Amino acid sequence: MSQYRIAVIGGDGIGPEVMAEALKVLRAVSGPSLSLSWEEAEAGAALWARTGDDLPKETLALCQATDVILFGATGLPNIRYPDGTEIAPQITLRLVLDLYAGVRPIRLSPGVPSPLAVPPGRTIDYVIFRENTEGLFASRGGGARVGDSMAVDSLVITRSGTERIVRRAFEWCQKRAGAPADGVRRVTCVDKANMFRSYALFRQVFQEVAREHPGIDAECAYVDAMSMYLTQSPWRYDVIVVENMFGDILSDLGAATVGGLGMAPSGDIGDRWALFQPCHGTAPDIVGKGIANPLAMILSAAMMLRWLGERRADAAATLAAERIERAVSTVLAAGTARTRDIRGTATTREVGQAVLEALS
Ligand code: ATP
């Protein structure tokens, strides 16, 4: 029997609301061949306001001691550091645990409304590889400010940091069936190499790694043009590799095309540890109303099981992931339990319940 211990961090805002539904689903897929147990730990802005610590050492120790981390969301608009920036322990975890690959599948499920006019026979199914530890985010907590008149942040690109994220993107692409439009395996590097030396290095390293993968179509695009292409013809894309800040922005854009942030799961994956969480934040505007879409969180739990299945060559974990994804697809295709963000009226719990029923 496979046994996994999971560190669970619900966090702030809607984090605990969507996490509750994901845990019910994980309980439902546990069984004689797959034992899943979890321990809950605290992190986030509310904790910081209460204790002065947003990521206690006990939480970090649990994350390091368990097999994997499942994370809700953290950060609240009314609780900020004195410099005005957000309390974001998930960003600290990316650095401390070296979770350098932000893997964000953008997939349109049958039955989910897209704001784009998707032509018949076409669909949206690509993956963004966001570099998670460098880029503009490397300046977080640093930078410089001169009174109220000037502030500076710097963007960091290293050869080694770029090489490893680009390699992961090509490896992932190799396992996929190609872009929906033409079935071609394609990795697209997104940057602003025409303007900045940092992005020029990112592109140069991408092109060097691309030469090691002659069977995969490798191309580059500037981020401004890419935001247009991703709304005009997203079906052309297969795998996208991108610097941290641009990846942050493009993944929200991508999520919007497949039903919104409530539909977009993600994994922050390193060589040793991994953390899975929805792409969305704490959604302060809907917290406590019971209307948050739990599907991004549930799909993140499925992604977690897929990662465990692959890492440990464990068919039981992979099978459980597939069951969850199928159950979510069934619920979406039926159209009976949908939250408001995807044009339904169901509550968070009703959608969680519908997934449980589809599982059984
Ligand atoms: P962060 O910067 O921490 O990622 P954000 O500023 O992008 O957060 P979110 O908290 O993700 O903001 O919310 C953006 C919008 O998306 C809000 O209107 C919110 O209600 C909506 N939203 C986010 N997650 C969900 C969800 N699971 N279900 C429904 N709506 C959501």
GROMACS .gro file of C-alpha atoms in nm, residues 11-13 43-53 75-76 79 87:
model
   18
   11GLY     CA    1  -0.428   3.005   0.488
   12ASP     CA    2  -0.643   3.318   0.460
   13GLY     CA    3  -0.965   3.426   0.292
   43ALA     CA    4   0.057   3.045   0.775
   44GLY     CA    5  -0.067   3.372   0.634
   45ALA     CA    6  -0.163   3.732   0.689
   46ALA     CA    7  -0.417   3.676   0.968
   47LEU     CA    8  -0.157   3.473   1.157
   48TRP     CA    9   0.100   3.750   1.106
   49ALA     CA   10  -0.144   4.008   1.245
   50ARG     CA   11  -0.199   3.787   1.550
   51THR     CA   12   0.154   3.668   1.618
   52GLY     CA   13   0.398   3.874   1.406
   53ASP     CA   14   0.497   3.559   1.212
   75GLY     CA   15  -0.257   3.739   0.194
   76LEU     CA   16  -0.520   3.996   0.287
   79ILE     CA   17  -0.301   4.343   0.643
   87ILE     CA   18   0.216   3.901   0.346
   0.00000   0.00000   0.00000
